[in-house]
Short mmCIF file of N, CA, C and O in Angstrom, two decimals:
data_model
loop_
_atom_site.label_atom_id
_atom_site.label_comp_id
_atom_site.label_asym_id
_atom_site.label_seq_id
_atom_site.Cartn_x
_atom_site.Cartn_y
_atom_site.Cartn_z
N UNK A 20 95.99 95.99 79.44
CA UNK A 20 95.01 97.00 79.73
C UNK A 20 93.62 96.38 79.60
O UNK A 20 93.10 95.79 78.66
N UNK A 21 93.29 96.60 80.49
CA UNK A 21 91.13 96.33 80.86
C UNK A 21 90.49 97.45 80.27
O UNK A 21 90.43 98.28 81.18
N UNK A 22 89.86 98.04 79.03
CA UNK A 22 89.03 98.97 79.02
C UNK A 22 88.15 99.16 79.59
O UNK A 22 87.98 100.38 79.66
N UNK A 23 87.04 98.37 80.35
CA UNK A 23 86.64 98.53 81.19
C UNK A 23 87.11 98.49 82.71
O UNK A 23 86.28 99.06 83.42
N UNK A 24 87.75 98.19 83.14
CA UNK A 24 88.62 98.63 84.34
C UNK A 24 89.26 99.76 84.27
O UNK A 24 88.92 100.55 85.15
N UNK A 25 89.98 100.09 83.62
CA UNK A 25 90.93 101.58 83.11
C UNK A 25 90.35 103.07 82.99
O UNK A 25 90.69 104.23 83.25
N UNK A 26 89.39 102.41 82.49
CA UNK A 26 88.26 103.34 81.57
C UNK A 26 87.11 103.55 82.37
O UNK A 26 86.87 104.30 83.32
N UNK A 27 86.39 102.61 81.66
CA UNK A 27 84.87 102.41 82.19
C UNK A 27 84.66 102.92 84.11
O UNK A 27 84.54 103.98 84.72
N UNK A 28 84.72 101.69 84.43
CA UNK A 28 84.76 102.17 85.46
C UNK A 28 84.96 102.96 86.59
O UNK A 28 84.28 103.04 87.62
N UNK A 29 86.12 103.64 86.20
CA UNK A 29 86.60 104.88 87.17
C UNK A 29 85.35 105.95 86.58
O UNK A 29 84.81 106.67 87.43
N UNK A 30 84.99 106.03 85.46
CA UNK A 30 83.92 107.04 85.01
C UNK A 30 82.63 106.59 86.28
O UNK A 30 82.11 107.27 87.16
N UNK A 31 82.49 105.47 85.96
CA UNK A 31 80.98 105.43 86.54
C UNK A 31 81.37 105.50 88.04
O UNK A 31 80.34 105.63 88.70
N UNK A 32 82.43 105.47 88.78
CA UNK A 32 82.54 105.50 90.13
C UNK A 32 82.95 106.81 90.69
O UNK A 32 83.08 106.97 91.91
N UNK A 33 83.15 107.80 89.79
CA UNK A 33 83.71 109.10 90.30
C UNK A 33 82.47 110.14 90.74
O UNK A 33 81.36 110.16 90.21
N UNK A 34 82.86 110.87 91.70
CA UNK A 34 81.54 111.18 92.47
C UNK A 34 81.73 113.01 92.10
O UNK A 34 80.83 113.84 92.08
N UNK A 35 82.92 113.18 91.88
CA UNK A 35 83.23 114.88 91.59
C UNK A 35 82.47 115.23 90.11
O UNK A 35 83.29 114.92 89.25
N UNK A 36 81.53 115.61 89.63
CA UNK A 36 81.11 116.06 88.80
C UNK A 36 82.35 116.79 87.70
O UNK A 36 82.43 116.36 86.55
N UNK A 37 83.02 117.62 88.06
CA UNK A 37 83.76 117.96 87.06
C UNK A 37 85.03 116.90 86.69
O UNK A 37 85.66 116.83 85.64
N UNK A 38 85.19 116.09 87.95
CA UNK A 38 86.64 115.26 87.49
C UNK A 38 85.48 114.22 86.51
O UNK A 38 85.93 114.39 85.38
N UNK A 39 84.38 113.37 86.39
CA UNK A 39 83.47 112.92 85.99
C UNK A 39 83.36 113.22 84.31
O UNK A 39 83.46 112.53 83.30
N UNK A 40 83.09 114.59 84.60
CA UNK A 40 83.06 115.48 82.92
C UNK A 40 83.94 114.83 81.98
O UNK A 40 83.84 114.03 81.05
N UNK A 41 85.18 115.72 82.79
CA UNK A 41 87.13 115.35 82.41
C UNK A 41 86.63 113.64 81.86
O UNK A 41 86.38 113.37 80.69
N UNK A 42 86.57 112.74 82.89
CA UNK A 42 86.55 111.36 81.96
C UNK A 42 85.81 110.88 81.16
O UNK A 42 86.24 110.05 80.36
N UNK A 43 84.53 111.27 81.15
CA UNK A 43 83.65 111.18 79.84
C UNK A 43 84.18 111.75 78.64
O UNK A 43 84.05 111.05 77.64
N UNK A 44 84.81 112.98 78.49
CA UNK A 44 85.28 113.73 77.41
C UNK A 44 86.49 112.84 76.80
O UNK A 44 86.73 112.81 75.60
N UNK A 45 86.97 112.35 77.46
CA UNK A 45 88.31 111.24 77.48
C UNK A 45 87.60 110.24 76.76
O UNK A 45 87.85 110.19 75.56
N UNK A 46 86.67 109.31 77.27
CA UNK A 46 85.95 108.28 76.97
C UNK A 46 85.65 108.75 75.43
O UNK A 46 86.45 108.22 74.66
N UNK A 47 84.96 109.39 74.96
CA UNK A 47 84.24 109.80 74.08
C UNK A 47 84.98 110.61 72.71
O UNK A 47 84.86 110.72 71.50
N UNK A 48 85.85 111.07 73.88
CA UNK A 48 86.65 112.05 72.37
C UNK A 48 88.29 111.02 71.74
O UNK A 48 88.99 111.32 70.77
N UNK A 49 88.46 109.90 72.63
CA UNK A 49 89.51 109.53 72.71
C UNK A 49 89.77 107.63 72.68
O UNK A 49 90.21 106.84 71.85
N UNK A 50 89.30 107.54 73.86
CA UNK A 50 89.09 106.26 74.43
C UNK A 50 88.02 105.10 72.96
O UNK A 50 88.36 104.35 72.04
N UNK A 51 86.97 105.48 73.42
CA UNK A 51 85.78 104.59 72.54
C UNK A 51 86.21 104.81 70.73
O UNK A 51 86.19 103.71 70.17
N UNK A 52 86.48 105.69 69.99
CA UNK A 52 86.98 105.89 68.98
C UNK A 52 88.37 105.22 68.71
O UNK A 52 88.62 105.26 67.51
N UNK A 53 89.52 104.51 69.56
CA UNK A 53 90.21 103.88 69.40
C UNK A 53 89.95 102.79 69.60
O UNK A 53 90.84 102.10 69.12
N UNK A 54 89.04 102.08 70.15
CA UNK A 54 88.61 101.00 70.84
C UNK A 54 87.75 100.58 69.47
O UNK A 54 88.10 99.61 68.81
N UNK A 55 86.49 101.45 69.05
CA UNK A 55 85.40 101.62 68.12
C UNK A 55 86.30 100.71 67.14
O UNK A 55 86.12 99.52 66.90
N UNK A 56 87.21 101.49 66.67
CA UNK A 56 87.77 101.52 64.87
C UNK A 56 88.61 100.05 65.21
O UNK A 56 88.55 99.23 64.29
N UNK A 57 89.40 99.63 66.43
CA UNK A 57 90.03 98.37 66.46
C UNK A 57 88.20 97.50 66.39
O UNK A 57 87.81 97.21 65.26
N UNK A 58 87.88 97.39 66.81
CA UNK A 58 86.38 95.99 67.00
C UNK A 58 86.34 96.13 65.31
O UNK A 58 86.70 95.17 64.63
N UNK A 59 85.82 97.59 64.57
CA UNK A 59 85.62 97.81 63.40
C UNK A 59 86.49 96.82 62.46
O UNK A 59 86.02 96.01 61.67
N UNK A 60 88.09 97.12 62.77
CA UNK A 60 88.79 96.34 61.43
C UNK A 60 88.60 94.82 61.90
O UNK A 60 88.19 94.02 61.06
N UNK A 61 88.82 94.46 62.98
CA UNK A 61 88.51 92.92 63.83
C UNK A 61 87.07 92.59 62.35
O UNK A 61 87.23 92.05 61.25
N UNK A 62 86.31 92.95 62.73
CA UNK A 62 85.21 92.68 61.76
C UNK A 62 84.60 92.92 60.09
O UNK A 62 83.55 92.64 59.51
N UNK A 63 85.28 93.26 59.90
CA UNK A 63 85.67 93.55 58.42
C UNK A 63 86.57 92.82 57.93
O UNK A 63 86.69 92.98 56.71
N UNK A 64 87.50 91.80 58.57
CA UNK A 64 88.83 91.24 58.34
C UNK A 64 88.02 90.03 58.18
O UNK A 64 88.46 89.19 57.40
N UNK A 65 86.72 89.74 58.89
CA UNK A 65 85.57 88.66 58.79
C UNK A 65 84.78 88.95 57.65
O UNK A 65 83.74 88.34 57.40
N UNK A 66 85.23 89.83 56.97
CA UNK A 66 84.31 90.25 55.96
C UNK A 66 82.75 90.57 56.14
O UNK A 66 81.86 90.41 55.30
N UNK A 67 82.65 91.08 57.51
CA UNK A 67 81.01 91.82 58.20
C UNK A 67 80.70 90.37 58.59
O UNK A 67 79.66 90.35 59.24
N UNK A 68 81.14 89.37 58.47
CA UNK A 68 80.47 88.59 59.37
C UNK A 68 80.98 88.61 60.92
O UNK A 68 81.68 89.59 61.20
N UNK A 69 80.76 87.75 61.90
CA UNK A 69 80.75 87.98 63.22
C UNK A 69 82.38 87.97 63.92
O UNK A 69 83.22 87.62 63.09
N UNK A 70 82.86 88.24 65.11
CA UNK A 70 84.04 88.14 65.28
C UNK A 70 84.59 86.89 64.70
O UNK A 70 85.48 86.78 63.85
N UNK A 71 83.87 85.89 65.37
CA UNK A 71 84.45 84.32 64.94
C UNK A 71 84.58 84.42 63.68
O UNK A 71 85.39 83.54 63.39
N UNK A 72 84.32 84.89 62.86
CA UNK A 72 84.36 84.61 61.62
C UNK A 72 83.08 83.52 61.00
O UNK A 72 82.91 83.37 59.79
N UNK A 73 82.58 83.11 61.61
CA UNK A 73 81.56 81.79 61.34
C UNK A 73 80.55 82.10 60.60
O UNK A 73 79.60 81.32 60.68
N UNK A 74 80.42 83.30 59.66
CA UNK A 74 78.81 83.55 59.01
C UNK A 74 78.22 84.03 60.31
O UNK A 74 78.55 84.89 61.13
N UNK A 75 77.03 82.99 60.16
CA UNK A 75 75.90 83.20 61.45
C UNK A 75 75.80 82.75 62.53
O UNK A 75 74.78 82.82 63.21
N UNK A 76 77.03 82.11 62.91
CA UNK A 76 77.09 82.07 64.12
C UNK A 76 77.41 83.04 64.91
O UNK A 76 78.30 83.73 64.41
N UNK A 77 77.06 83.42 65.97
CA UNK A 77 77.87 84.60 66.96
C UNK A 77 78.47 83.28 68.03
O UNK A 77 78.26 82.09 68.25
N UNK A 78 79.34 84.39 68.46
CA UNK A 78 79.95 83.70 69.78
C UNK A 78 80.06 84.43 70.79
O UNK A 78 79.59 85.56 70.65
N UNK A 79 80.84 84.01 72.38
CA UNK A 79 80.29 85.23 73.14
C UNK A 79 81.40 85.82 73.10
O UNK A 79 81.84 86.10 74.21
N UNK A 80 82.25 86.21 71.96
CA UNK A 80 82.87 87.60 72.24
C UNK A 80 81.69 88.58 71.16
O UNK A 80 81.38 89.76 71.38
N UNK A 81 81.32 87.98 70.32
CA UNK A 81 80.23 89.26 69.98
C UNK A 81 79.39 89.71 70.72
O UNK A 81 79.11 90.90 70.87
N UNK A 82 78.77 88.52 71.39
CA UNK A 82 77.85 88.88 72.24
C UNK A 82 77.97 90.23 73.30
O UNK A 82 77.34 91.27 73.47
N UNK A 83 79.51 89.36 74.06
CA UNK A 83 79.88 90.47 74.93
C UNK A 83 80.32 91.66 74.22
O UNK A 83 80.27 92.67 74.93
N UNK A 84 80.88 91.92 72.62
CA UNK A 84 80.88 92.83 72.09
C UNK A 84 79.58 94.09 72.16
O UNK A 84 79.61 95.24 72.60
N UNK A 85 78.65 93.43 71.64
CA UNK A 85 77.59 94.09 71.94
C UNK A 85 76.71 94.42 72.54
O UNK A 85 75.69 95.04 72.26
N UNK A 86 77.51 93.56 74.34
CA UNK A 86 76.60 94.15 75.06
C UNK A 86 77.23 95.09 75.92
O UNK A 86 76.45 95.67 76.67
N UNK A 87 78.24 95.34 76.00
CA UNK A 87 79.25 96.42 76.24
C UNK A 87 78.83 97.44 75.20
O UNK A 87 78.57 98.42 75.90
N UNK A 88 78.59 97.82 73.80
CA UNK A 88 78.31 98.72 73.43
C UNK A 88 76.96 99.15 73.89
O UNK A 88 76.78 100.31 74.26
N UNK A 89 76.12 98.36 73.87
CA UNK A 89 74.13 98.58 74.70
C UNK A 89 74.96 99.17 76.11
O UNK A 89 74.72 100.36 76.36
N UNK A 90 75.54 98.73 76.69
CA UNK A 90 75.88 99.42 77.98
C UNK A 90 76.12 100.94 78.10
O UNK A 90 75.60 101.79 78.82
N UNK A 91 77.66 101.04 76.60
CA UNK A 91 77.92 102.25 76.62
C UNK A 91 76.63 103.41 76.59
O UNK A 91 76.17 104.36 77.23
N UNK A 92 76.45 102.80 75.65
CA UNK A 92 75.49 104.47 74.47
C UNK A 92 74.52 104.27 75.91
O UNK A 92 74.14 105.33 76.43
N UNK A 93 74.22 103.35 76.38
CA UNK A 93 73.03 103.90 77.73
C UNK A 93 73.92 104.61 79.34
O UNK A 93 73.42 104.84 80.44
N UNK A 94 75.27 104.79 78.90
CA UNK A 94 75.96 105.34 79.92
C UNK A 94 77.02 106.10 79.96
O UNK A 94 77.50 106.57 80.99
N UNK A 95 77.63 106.33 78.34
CA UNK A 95 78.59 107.05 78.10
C UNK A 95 78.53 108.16 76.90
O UNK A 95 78.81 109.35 77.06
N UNK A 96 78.08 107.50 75.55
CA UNK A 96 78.51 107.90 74.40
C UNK A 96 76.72 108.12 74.32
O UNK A 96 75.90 107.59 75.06
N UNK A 97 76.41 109.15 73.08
CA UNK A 97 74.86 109.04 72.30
C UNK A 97 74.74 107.60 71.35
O UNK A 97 75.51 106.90 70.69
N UNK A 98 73.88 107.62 71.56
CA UNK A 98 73.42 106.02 70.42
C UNK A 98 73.60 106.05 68.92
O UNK A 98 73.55 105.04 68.22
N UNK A 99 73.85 107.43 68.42
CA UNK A 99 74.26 107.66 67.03
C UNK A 99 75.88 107.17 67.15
O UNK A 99 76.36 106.40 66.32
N UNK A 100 76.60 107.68 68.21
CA UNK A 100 77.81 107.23 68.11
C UNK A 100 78.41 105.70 67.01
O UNK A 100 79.07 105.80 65.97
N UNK A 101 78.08 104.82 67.46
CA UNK A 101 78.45 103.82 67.29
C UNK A 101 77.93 103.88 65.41
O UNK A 101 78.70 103.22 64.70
N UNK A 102 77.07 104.40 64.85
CA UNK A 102 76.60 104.09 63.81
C UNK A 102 78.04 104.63 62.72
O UNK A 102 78.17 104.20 61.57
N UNK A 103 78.86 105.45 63.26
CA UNK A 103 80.07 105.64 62.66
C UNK A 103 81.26 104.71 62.11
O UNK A 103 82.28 104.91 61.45
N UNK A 104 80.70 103.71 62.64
CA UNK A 104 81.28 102.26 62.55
C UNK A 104 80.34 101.33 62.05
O UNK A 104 79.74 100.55 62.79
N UNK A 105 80.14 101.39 60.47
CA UNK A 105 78.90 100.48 60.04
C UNK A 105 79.30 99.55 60.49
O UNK A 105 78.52 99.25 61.40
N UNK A 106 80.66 98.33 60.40
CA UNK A 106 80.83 96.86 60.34
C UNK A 106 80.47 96.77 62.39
O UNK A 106 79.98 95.88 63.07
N UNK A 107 80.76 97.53 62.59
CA UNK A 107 80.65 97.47 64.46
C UNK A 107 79.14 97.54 64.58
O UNK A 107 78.82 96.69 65.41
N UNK A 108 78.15 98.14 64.15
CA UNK A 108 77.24 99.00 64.07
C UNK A 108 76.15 97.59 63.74
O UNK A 108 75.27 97.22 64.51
N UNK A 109 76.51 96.88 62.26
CA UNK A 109 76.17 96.26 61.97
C UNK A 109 75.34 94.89 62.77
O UNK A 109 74.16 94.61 63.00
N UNK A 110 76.98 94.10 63.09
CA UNK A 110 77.22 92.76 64.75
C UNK A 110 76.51 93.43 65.47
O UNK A 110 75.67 92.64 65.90
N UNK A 111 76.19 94.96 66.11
CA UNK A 111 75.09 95.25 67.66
C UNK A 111 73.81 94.89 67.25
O UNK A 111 73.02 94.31 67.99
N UNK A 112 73.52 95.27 65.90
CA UNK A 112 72.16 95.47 65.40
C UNK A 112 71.81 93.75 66.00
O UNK A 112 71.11 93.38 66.95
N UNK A 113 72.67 92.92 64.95
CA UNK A 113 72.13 91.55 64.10
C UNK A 113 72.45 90.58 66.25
O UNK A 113 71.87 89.53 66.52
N UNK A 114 73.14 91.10 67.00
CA UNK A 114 73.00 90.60 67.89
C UNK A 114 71.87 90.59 68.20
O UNK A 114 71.04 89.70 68.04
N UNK A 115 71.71 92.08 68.91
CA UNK A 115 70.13 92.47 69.27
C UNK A 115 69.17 91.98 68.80
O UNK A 115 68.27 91.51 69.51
N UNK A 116 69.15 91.99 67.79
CA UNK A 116 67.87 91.06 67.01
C UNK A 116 67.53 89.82 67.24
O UNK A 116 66.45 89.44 66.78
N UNK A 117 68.47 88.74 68.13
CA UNK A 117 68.11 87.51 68.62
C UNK A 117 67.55 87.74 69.91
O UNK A 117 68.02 88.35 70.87
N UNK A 118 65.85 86.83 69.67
CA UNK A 118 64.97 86.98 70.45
C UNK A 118 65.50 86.82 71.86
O UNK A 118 65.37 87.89 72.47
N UNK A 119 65.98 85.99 72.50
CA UNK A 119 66.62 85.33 73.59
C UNK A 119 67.36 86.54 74.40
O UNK A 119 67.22 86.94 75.55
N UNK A 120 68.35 87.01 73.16
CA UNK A 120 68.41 88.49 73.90
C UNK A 120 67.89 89.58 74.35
O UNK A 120 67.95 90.23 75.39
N UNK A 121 67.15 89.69 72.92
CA UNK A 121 66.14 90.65 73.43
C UNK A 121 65.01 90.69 75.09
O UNK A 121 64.48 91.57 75.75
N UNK A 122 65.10 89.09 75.16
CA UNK A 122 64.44 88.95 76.43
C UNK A 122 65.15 89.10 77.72
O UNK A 122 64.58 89.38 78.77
N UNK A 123 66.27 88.93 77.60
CA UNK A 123 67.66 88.95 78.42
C UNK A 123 67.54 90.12 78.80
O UNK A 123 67.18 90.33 79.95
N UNK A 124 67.82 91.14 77.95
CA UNK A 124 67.96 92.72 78.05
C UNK A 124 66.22 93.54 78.37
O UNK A 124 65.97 94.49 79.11
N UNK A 125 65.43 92.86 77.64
CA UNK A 125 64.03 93.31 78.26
C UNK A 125 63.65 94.33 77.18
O UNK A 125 63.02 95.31 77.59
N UNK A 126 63.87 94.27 76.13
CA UNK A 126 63.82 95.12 74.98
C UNK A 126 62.45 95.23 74.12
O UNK A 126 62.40 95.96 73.13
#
């Protein structure tokens, strides 16, 4: 399974407003909260450090971790969402915070 193929996408490509609704409510009440809490224990098993495990290094599955979540909350979920997941919550912050990205994203 692709969460973003499966998921993601059919949301952002559906043009019927109510079938649209239907998959956001899915996404949100269902989908991202199973997805959320797996990244969550993934990172806590690192003991809050990064997927790799490396301290301070990130790698690009965090990266892409967190830029799939910047994607979501700007297209699916509210931006409080994710804060339900400190150790998840945490990796978006400490990503974001590298300048390089921040310029990347335009922040």
């Amino acid at each position: 399974m692709d969460l973003r193929l499966d998921f993601f996408v059919p949301f952002l490509l559906e043009a019927d407003p109510k079938k649209k609704a239907e998959l956001k409510e899915n996404l949100v009440n269902n989908i991202y909260p199973k997805y959320y809490g797996i990244f969550e224990s993934l990172i806590k098993k690192t003991e809050g450090t990064f997927i790799s495990g490396e301290g301070e290094n990130m790698s690009w599955a965090d990266i892409f971790l967190a830029s799939w979540i910047h994607t979501s909350t700007n297209l699916v979920v509210p931006p409080e969402f994710v804060k339900a997941y400190p150790a998840l919550n945490k990796l978006y912050q400490t990503v974001f915070q590298n300048e390089e990205i921040r310029k990347y994203y335009k922040l």
